[in-house]
Short mmCIF file of N, CA, C and O in Angstrom, two decimals:
data_model
loop_
_atom_site.label_atom_id
_atom_site.label_comp_id
_atom_site.label_asym_id
_atom_site.label_seq_id
_atom_site.Cartn_x
_atom_site.Cartn_y
_atom_site.Cartn_z
N GLY A 1 57.44 -52.45 -44.64
CA GLY A 1 58.51 -52.18 -43.71
C GLY A 1 59.61 -53.22 -43.84
O GLY A 1 59.57 -54.08 -44.72
N VAL A 2 60.56 -53.12 -42.96
CA VAL A 2 61.70 -54.04 -42.98
C VAL A 2 62.11 -54.37 -41.55
O VAL A 2 61.99 -53.54 -40.65
N ILE A 3 62.55 -55.60 -41.36
CA ILE A 3 63.12 -56.04 -40.09
C ILE A 3 64.55 -56.47 -40.37
O ILE A 3 64.79 -57.35 -41.19
N CYS A 4 65.48 -55.82 -39.70
CA CYS A 4 66.91 -56.14 -39.86
C CYS A 4 67.31 -57.12 -38.77
O CYS A 4 67.25 -56.79 -37.58
N PRO A 5 67.71 -58.31 -39.17
CA PRO A 5 68.06 -59.33 -38.19
C PRO A 5 69.40 -59.05 -37.53
O PRO A 5 70.22 -58.31 -38.06
N GLY A 6 69.59 -59.65 -36.38
CA GLY A 6 70.86 -59.52 -35.68
C GLY A 6 71.81 -60.63 -36.09
O GLY A 6 71.65 -61.24 -37.15
N GLY A 7 72.79 -60.87 -35.28
CA GLY A 7 73.77 -61.92 -35.55
C GLY A 7 74.74 -61.53 -36.65
O GLY A 7 74.88 -60.36 -37.00
N PHE A 8 75.40 -62.51 -37.19
CA PHE A 8 76.43 -62.25 -38.20
C PHE A 8 75.86 -61.79 -39.53
O PHE A 8 76.56 -61.17 -40.32
N SER A 9 74.59 -62.05 -39.79
CA SER A 9 73.99 -61.59 -41.05
C SER A 9 74.00 -60.07 -41.13
O SER A 9 74.13 -59.49 -42.21
N ALA A 10 73.89 -59.39 -40.00
CA ALA A 10 73.89 -57.93 -39.98
C ALA A 10 75.20 -57.37 -40.52
O ALA A 10 75.21 -56.36 -41.23
N ASP A 11 76.29 -58.04 -40.24
CA ASP A 11 77.59 -57.57 -40.71
C ASP A 11 77.68 -57.63 -42.23
O ASP A 11 78.26 -56.76 -42.87
N LYS A 12 77.08 -58.63 -42.84
CA LYS A 12 77.06 -58.74 -44.30
C LYS A 12 76.08 -57.75 -44.92
O LYS A 12 76.39 -57.09 -45.90
N LEU A 13 74.89 -57.65 -44.35
CA LEU A 13 73.85 -56.78 -44.90
C LEU A 13 74.24 -55.30 -44.86
O LEU A 13 73.94 -54.55 -45.78
N ARG A 14 74.93 -54.89 -43.81
CA ARG A 14 75.23 -53.46 -43.66
C ARG A 14 76.18 -52.94 -44.73
O ARG A 14 76.21 -51.73 -44.99
N ALA A 15 76.92 -53.81 -45.38
CA ALA A 15 77.88 -53.38 -46.40
C ALA A 15 77.26 -53.30 -47.80
O ALA A 15 77.90 -52.81 -48.73
N ASP A 16 76.03 -53.73 -47.94
CA ASP A 16 75.39 -53.77 -49.26
C ASP A 16 74.68 -52.44 -49.55
O ASP A 16 73.71 -52.09 -48.87
N PRO A 17 75.13 -51.69 -50.56
CA PRO A 17 74.50 -50.40 -50.88
C PRO A 17 73.02 -50.52 -51.23
O PRO A 17 72.24 -49.60 -50.95
N LYS A 18 72.61 -51.63 -51.81
CA LYS A 18 71.19 -51.83 -52.14
C LYS A 18 70.35 -51.94 -50.87
O LYS A 18 69.23 -51.42 -50.82
N VAL A 19 70.87 -52.63 -49.88
CA VAL A 19 70.18 -52.76 -48.60
C VAL A 19 70.10 -51.39 -47.94
O VAL A 19 69.04 -51.00 -47.43
N GLN A 20 71.18 -50.64 -47.95
CA GLN A 20 71.20 -49.31 -47.35
C GLN A 20 70.15 -48.40 -48.00
O GLN A 20 69.39 -47.72 -47.32
N LYS A 21 70.10 -48.40 -49.32
CA LYS A 21 69.14 -47.56 -50.06
C LYS A 21 67.70 -47.99 -49.75
O LYS A 21 66.82 -47.14 -49.56
N PHE A 22 67.46 -49.29 -49.70
CA PHE A 22 66.13 -49.82 -49.39
C PHE A 22 65.66 -49.32 -48.03
O PHE A 22 64.54 -48.83 -47.87
N ILE A 23 66.52 -49.42 -47.03
CA ILE A 23 66.18 -48.99 -45.67
C ILE A 23 65.96 -47.48 -45.63
O ILE A 23 65.00 -46.99 -45.02
N GLN A 24 66.81 -46.72 -46.29
CA GLN A 24 66.65 -45.26 -46.34
C GLN A 24 65.30 -44.88 -46.93
O GLN A 24 64.61 -44.00 -46.42
N THR A 25 64.94 -45.54 -48.02
CA THR A 25 63.67 -45.24 -48.69
C THR A 25 62.48 -45.53 -47.79
O THR A 25 61.59 -44.69 -47.63
N LEU A 26 62.46 -46.71 -47.16
CA LEU A 26 61.36 -47.05 -46.26
C LEU A 26 61.29 -46.10 -45.08
O LEU A 26 60.20 -45.66 -44.69
N PHE A 27 62.43 -45.76 -44.53
CA PHE A 27 62.47 -44.87 -43.38
C PHE A 27 61.89 -43.50 -43.75
O PHE A 27 61.07 -42.95 -43.02
N LYS A 28 62.31 -42.96 -44.87
CA LYS A 28 61.81 -41.65 -45.32
C LYS A 28 60.31 -41.67 -45.60
O LYS A 28 59.63 -40.66 -45.46
N GLN A 29 59.80 -42.82 -46.01
CA GLN A 29 58.36 -42.97 -46.29
C GLN A 29 57.54 -43.18 -45.02
O GLN A 29 56.32 -43.27 -45.08
N GLY A 30 58.21 -43.27 -43.88
CA GLY A 30 57.50 -43.49 -42.62
C GLY A 30 57.09 -44.92 -42.39
O GLY A 30 56.29 -45.21 -41.49
N LYS A 31 57.63 -45.83 -43.17
CA LYS A 31 57.33 -47.26 -43.00
C LYS A 31 58.14 -47.82 -41.83
O LYS A 31 59.13 -47.23 -41.41
N LEU A 32 57.74 -48.96 -41.36
CA LEU A 32 58.43 -49.61 -40.25
C LEU A 32 59.86 -49.97 -40.62
O LEU A 32 60.11 -50.60 -41.66
N VAL A 33 60.79 -49.55 -39.78
CA VAL A 33 62.19 -49.97 -39.88
C VAL A 33 62.55 -50.50 -38.50
O VAL A 33 62.67 -49.73 -37.55
N ALA A 34 62.67 -51.80 -38.39
CA ALA A 34 62.93 -52.44 -37.10
C ALA A 34 64.24 -53.22 -37.16
O ALA A 34 64.59 -53.77 -38.20
N HIS A 35 64.94 -53.20 -36.06
CA HIS A 35 66.14 -54.03 -35.98
C HIS A 35 66.22 -54.68 -34.59
O HIS A 35 65.68 -54.16 -33.63
N PHE A 36 66.89 -55.81 -34.57
CA PHE A 36 67.03 -56.57 -33.34
C PHE A 36 68.51 -56.86 -33.12
O PHE A 36 69.21 -57.28 -34.03
N GLY A 37 68.98 -56.62 -31.90
CA GLY A 37 70.37 -56.92 -31.55
C GLY A 37 71.35 -56.22 -32.48
O GLY A 37 71.28 -55.01 -32.71
N HIS A 38 72.26 -57.00 -33.05
CA HIS A 38 73.28 -56.45 -33.94
C HIS A 38 72.70 -55.93 -35.26
O HIS A 38 73.41 -55.34 -36.06
N GLY A 39 71.42 -56.12 -35.47
CA GLY A 39 70.77 -55.56 -36.66
C GLY A 39 70.84 -54.04 -36.68
O GLY A 39 70.66 -53.41 -37.72
N SER A 40 71.15 -53.43 -35.54
CA SER A 40 71.32 -51.98 -35.51
C SER A 40 72.49 -51.54 -36.39
O SER A 40 72.52 -50.42 -36.88
N TRP A 41 73.43 -52.43 -36.65
CA TRP A 41 74.52 -52.12 -37.58
C TRP A 41 73.97 -51.80 -38.97
O TRP A 41 74.48 -50.95 -39.67
N VAL A 42 72.92 -52.51 -39.35
CA VAL A 42 72.34 -52.33 -40.69
C VAL A 42 71.69 -50.95 -40.78
O VAL A 42 71.93 -50.20 -41.73
N THR A 43 70.87 -50.61 -39.80
CA THR A 43 70.22 -49.30 -39.83
C THR A 43 71.22 -48.17 -39.63
O THR A 43 71.08 -47.10 -40.21
N LEU A 44 72.24 -48.43 -38.86
CA LEU A 44 73.31 -47.44 -38.65
C LEU A 44 74.02 -47.15 -39.97
O LEU A 44 74.22 -46.00 -40.35
N SER A 45 74.37 -48.21 -40.69
CA SER A 45 75.06 -48.05 -41.98
C SER A 45 74.18 -47.38 -43.02
O SER A 45 74.68 -46.73 -43.93
N ALA A 46 72.88 -47.53 -42.88
CA ALA A 46 71.95 -46.87 -43.81
C ALA A 46 71.79 -45.39 -43.47
O ALA A 46 71.19 -44.64 -44.24
N GLY A 47 72.31 -44.98 -42.33
CA GLY A 47 72.27 -43.58 -41.96
C GLY A 47 70.96 -43.09 -41.37
O GLY A 47 70.70 -41.90 -41.36
N VAL A 48 70.15 -44.01 -40.86
CA VAL A 48 68.84 -43.59 -40.34
C VAL A 48 68.80 -43.46 -38.81
O VAL A 48 67.76 -43.11 -38.26
N LEU A 49 69.91 -43.72 -38.14
CA LEU A 49 69.90 -43.67 -36.68
C LEU A 49 70.38 -42.35 -36.09
O LEU A 49 70.23 -42.13 -34.89
N LYS A 50 70.94 -41.48 -36.89
CA LYS A 50 71.48 -40.23 -36.36
C LYS A 50 70.38 -39.44 -35.65
O LYS A 50 69.33 -39.15 -36.23
N GLY A 51 70.61 -39.14 -34.37
CA GLY A 51 69.65 -38.40 -33.58
C GLY A 51 68.47 -39.22 -33.09
O GLY A 51 67.56 -38.70 -32.45
N LYS A 52 68.47 -40.51 -33.36
CA LYS A 52 67.36 -41.39 -32.97
C LYS A 52 67.73 -42.20 -31.73
O LYS A 52 68.87 -42.62 -31.55
N ARG A 53 66.72 -42.44 -30.89
CA ARG A 53 66.89 -43.30 -29.72
C ARG A 53 66.74 -44.75 -30.15
O ARG A 53 65.84 -45.07 -30.93
N CYS A 54 67.61 -45.60 -29.65
CA CYS A 54 67.51 -47.03 -29.95
C CYS A 54 68.28 -47.82 -28.91
O CYS A 54 69.11 -47.28 -28.18
N THR A 55 68.00 -49.10 -28.87
CA THR A 55 68.74 -49.98 -27.99
C THR A 55 69.65 -50.85 -28.85
O THR A 55 69.42 -51.00 -30.06
N CYS A 56 70.68 -51.39 -28.23
CA CYS A 56 71.63 -52.22 -28.96
C CYS A 56 72.40 -53.08 -27.97
O CYS A 56 72.40 -52.80 -26.77
N PRO A 57 73.08 -54.10 -28.46
CA PRO A 57 73.93 -54.89 -27.58
C PRO A 57 75.08 -54.01 -27.07
O PRO A 57 75.54 -53.11 -27.77
N PRO A 58 75.55 -54.28 -25.86
CA PRO A 58 76.63 -53.47 -25.29
C PRO A 58 77.90 -53.42 -26.16
O PRO A 58 78.59 -52.42 -26.17
N GLN A 59 78.15 -54.50 -26.90
CA GLN A 59 79.37 -54.57 -27.71
C GLN A 59 79.42 -53.53 -28.82
O GLN A 59 80.50 -53.19 -29.31
N ILE A 60 78.28 -53.02 -29.25
CA ILE A 60 78.28 -52.05 -30.36
C ILE A 60 77.73 -50.69 -29.96
O ILE A 60 77.51 -49.82 -30.80
N ARG A 61 77.58 -50.47 -28.69
CA ARG A 61 77.08 -49.19 -28.18
C ARG A 61 77.95 -48.03 -28.66
O ARG A 61 77.44 -46.99 -29.09
N GLN A 62 79.26 -48.17 -28.59
CA GLN A 62 80.18 -47.11 -29.02
C GLN A 62 80.02 -46.80 -30.51
O GLN A 62 80.13 -45.64 -30.91
N ASP A 63 79.76 -47.82 -31.32
CA ASP A 63 79.53 -47.59 -32.75
C ASP A 63 78.35 -46.64 -32.94
O ASP A 63 78.41 -45.71 -33.73
N LEU A 64 77.27 -46.90 -32.22
CA LEU A 64 76.08 -46.06 -32.35
C LEU A 64 76.34 -44.64 -31.89
O LEU A 64 75.94 -43.68 -32.55
N ILE A 65 77.04 -44.49 -30.77
CA ILE A 65 77.36 -43.16 -30.26
C ILE A 65 78.19 -42.39 -31.28
O ILE A 65 77.92 -41.22 -31.57
N GLN A 66 79.20 -43.04 -31.84
CA GLN A 66 80.09 -42.37 -32.80
C GLN A 66 79.35 -41.93 -34.06
O GLN A 66 79.74 -40.95 -34.70
N TRP A 67 78.28 -42.62 -34.43
CA TRP A 67 77.52 -42.28 -35.63
C TRP A 67 76.29 -41.42 -35.32
O TRP A 67 75.46 -41.17 -36.18
N GLY A 68 76.18 -40.95 -34.06
CA GLY A 68 75.13 -39.99 -33.73
C GLY A 68 73.81 -40.54 -33.24
O GLY A 68 72.86 -39.80 -33.07
N ALA A 69 73.76 -41.84 -33.00
CA ALA A 69 72.53 -42.42 -32.42
C ALA A 69 72.52 -42.17 -30.91
O ALA A 69 73.55 -41.81 -30.33
N ILE A 70 71.38 -42.34 -30.30
CA ILE A 70 71.23 -42.15 -28.86
C ILE A 70 70.88 -43.50 -28.24
O ILE A 70 69.71 -43.90 -28.22
N PRO A 71 71.88 -44.24 -27.77
CA PRO A 71 71.61 -45.55 -27.17
C PRO A 71 70.84 -45.45 -25.86
O PRO A 71 71.12 -44.59 -25.04
N VAL A 72 69.84 -46.31 -25.72
CA VAL A 72 69.01 -46.37 -24.53
C VAL A 72 69.06 -47.80 -24.01
O VAL A 72 68.92 -48.74 -24.79
N SER A 73 69.26 -47.96 -22.71
CA SER A 73 69.33 -49.30 -22.12
C SER A 73 67.94 -49.79 -21.76
O SER A 73 67.50 -49.68 -20.61
N LYS A 74 67.23 -50.29 -22.75
CA LYS A 74 65.90 -50.86 -22.56
C LYS A 74 65.78 -52.11 -23.42
O LYS A 74 66.56 -52.31 -24.35
N ASP A 75 64.77 -52.92 -23.14
CA ASP A 75 64.55 -54.14 -23.92
C ASP A 75 64.06 -53.82 -25.33
O ASP A 75 64.36 -54.54 -26.28
N ALA A 76 63.28 -52.75 -25.46
CA ALA A 76 62.77 -52.32 -26.77
C ALA A 76 62.57 -50.80 -26.73
O ALA A 76 62.19 -50.25 -25.69
N VAL A 77 62.83 -50.17 -27.85
CA VAL A 77 62.69 -48.72 -27.96
C VAL A 77 61.97 -48.39 -29.26
O VAL A 77 62.33 -48.92 -30.32
N VAL A 78 60.97 -47.52 -29.16
CA VAL A 78 60.26 -47.04 -30.34
C VAL A 78 60.56 -45.55 -30.48
O VAL A 78 60.35 -44.78 -29.54
N ASP A 79 61.08 -45.15 -31.62
CA ASP A 79 61.33 -43.74 -31.91
C ASP A 79 60.77 -43.47 -33.30
O ASP A 79 61.42 -43.75 -34.32
N GLY A 80 59.54 -43.00 -33.34
CA GLY A 80 58.87 -42.79 -34.63
C GLY A 80 58.61 -44.13 -35.30
O GLY A 80 58.02 -45.03 -34.71
N ASN A 81 59.10 -44.28 -36.52
CA ASN A 81 58.92 -45.54 -37.25
C ASN A 81 60.11 -46.49 -37.08
O ASN A 81 60.21 -47.50 -37.77
N LEU A 82 60.99 -46.17 -36.15
CA LEU A 82 62.16 -47.00 -35.86
C LEU A 82 61.93 -47.77 -34.58
O LEU A 82 61.63 -47.18 -33.53
N ILE A 83 62.04 -49.10 -34.65
CA ILE A 83 61.87 -49.94 -33.46
C ILE A 83 63.11 -50.81 -33.30
O ILE A 83 63.52 -51.50 -34.23
N SER A 84 63.70 -50.74 -32.11
CA SER A 84 64.89 -51.54 -31.84
C SER A 84 64.66 -52.39 -30.61
O SER A 84 63.83 -52.05 -29.75
N GLY A 85 65.38 -53.49 -30.52
CA GLY A 85 65.20 -54.35 -29.36
C GLY A 85 66.35 -55.28 -29.10
O GLY A 85 67.14 -55.61 -30.00
N ASN A 86 66.45 -55.68 -27.84
CA ASN A 86 67.41 -56.69 -27.40
C ASN A 86 66.71 -57.87 -26.75
O ASN A 86 67.31 -58.90 -26.55
N ASP A 87 65.45 -57.69 -26.40
CA ASP A 87 64.65 -58.75 -25.80
C ASP A 87 63.55 -59.13 -26.80
O ASP A 87 62.75 -58.27 -27.18
N TRP A 88 63.55 -60.37 -27.22
CA TRP A 88 62.65 -60.81 -28.28
C TRP A 88 61.18 -60.51 -27.95
O TRP A 88 60.43 -60.02 -28.79
N GLY A 89 60.75 -60.81 -26.73
CA GLY A 89 59.36 -60.60 -26.35
C GLY A 89 58.96 -59.13 -26.37
O GLY A 89 57.94 -58.75 -26.95
N ALA A 90 59.76 -58.29 -25.73
CA ALA A 90 59.46 -56.85 -25.68
C ALA A 90 59.50 -56.23 -27.07
O ALA A 90 58.65 -55.41 -27.43
N TRP A 91 60.47 -56.62 -27.86
CA TRP A 91 60.61 -56.09 -29.22
C TRP A 91 59.43 -56.52 -30.09
O TRP A 91 58.85 -55.70 -30.80
N SER A 92 59.05 -57.78 -30.01
CA SER A 92 57.91 -58.28 -30.80
C SER A 92 56.63 -57.54 -30.45
O SER A 92 55.87 -57.16 -31.34
N LYS A 93 56.39 -57.32 -29.17
CA LYS A 93 55.20 -56.59 -28.74
C LYS A 93 55.23 -55.15 -29.25
O LYS A 93 54.19 -54.62 -29.68
N ALA A 94 56.39 -54.52 -29.24
CA ALA A 94 56.50 -53.14 -29.74
C ALA A 94 56.20 -53.08 -31.23
O ALA A 94 55.51 -52.17 -31.69
N VAL A 95 56.70 -54.05 -31.99
CA VAL A 95 56.44 -54.09 -33.43
C VAL A 95 54.94 -54.29 -33.69
O VAL A 95 54.34 -53.58 -34.51
N ILE A 96 54.33 -55.22 -32.97
CA ILE A 96 52.89 -55.49 -33.16
C ILE A 96 52.06 -54.26 -32.80
O ILE A 96 51.13 -53.89 -33.53
N ARG A 97 52.39 -53.60 -31.67
CA ARG A 97 51.67 -52.37 -31.28
C ARG A 97 51.81 -51.29 -32.35
O ARG A 97 50.84 -50.60 -32.69
N TRP A 98 53.00 -51.12 -32.88
CA TRP A 98 53.23 -50.09 -33.90
C TRP A 98 52.42 -50.40 -35.16
O TRP A 98 51.76 -49.52 -35.69
N LEU A 99 52.45 -51.65 -35.59
CA LEU A 99 51.68 -52.04 -36.78
C LEU A 99 50.18 -51.86 -36.56
O LEU A 99 49.48 -51.38 -37.44
N ALA A 100 49.70 -52.24 -35.38
CA ALA A 100 48.27 -52.11 -35.08
C ALA A 100 47.85 -50.65 -35.08
O ALA A 100 46.76 -50.31 -35.56
N ALA A 101 48.71 -49.76 -34.60
CA ALA A 101 48.39 -48.34 -34.57
C ALA A 101 48.30 -47.75 -35.98
O ALA A 101 47.56 -46.78 -36.20
N GLN A 102 48.98 -48.34 -36.94
CA GLN A 102 48.97 -47.83 -38.31
C GLN A 102 47.66 -48.14 -39.01
O GLN A 102 47.28 -47.48 -39.96
N LYS A 103 46.94 -49.15 -38.52
CA LYS A 103 45.67 -49.54 -39.14
C LYS A 103 44.52 -48.61 -38.75
O LYS A 103 43.48 -48.63 -39.36
N ARG A 104 44.73 -47.81 -37.72
CA ARG A 104 43.65 -46.93 -37.22
C ARG A 104 43.50 -45.72 -38.08
O ARG A 104 44.23 -45.18 -38.72
#
């Protein structure tokens, strides 16, 4: 799987076609695709958020809406193999629960 970090690194990563292709491939394979905070820009640019529920910082909520994502105001959101978060603790627990469920 992949974890897309937030902060300013997300702005650089989202413009890289190799990163976009990597995320698309993992997402289609059902592997974990997780993002935190502004990391949603990376998954958004990869085109995997359309029709998916996710959380994001308020500053980029409109970006997600315009690209077809469904923003949810929660600390962490799990939608299939996509996990998003704004609260480190809630997001970490969601990722761990998702990974543990895959081992069963």
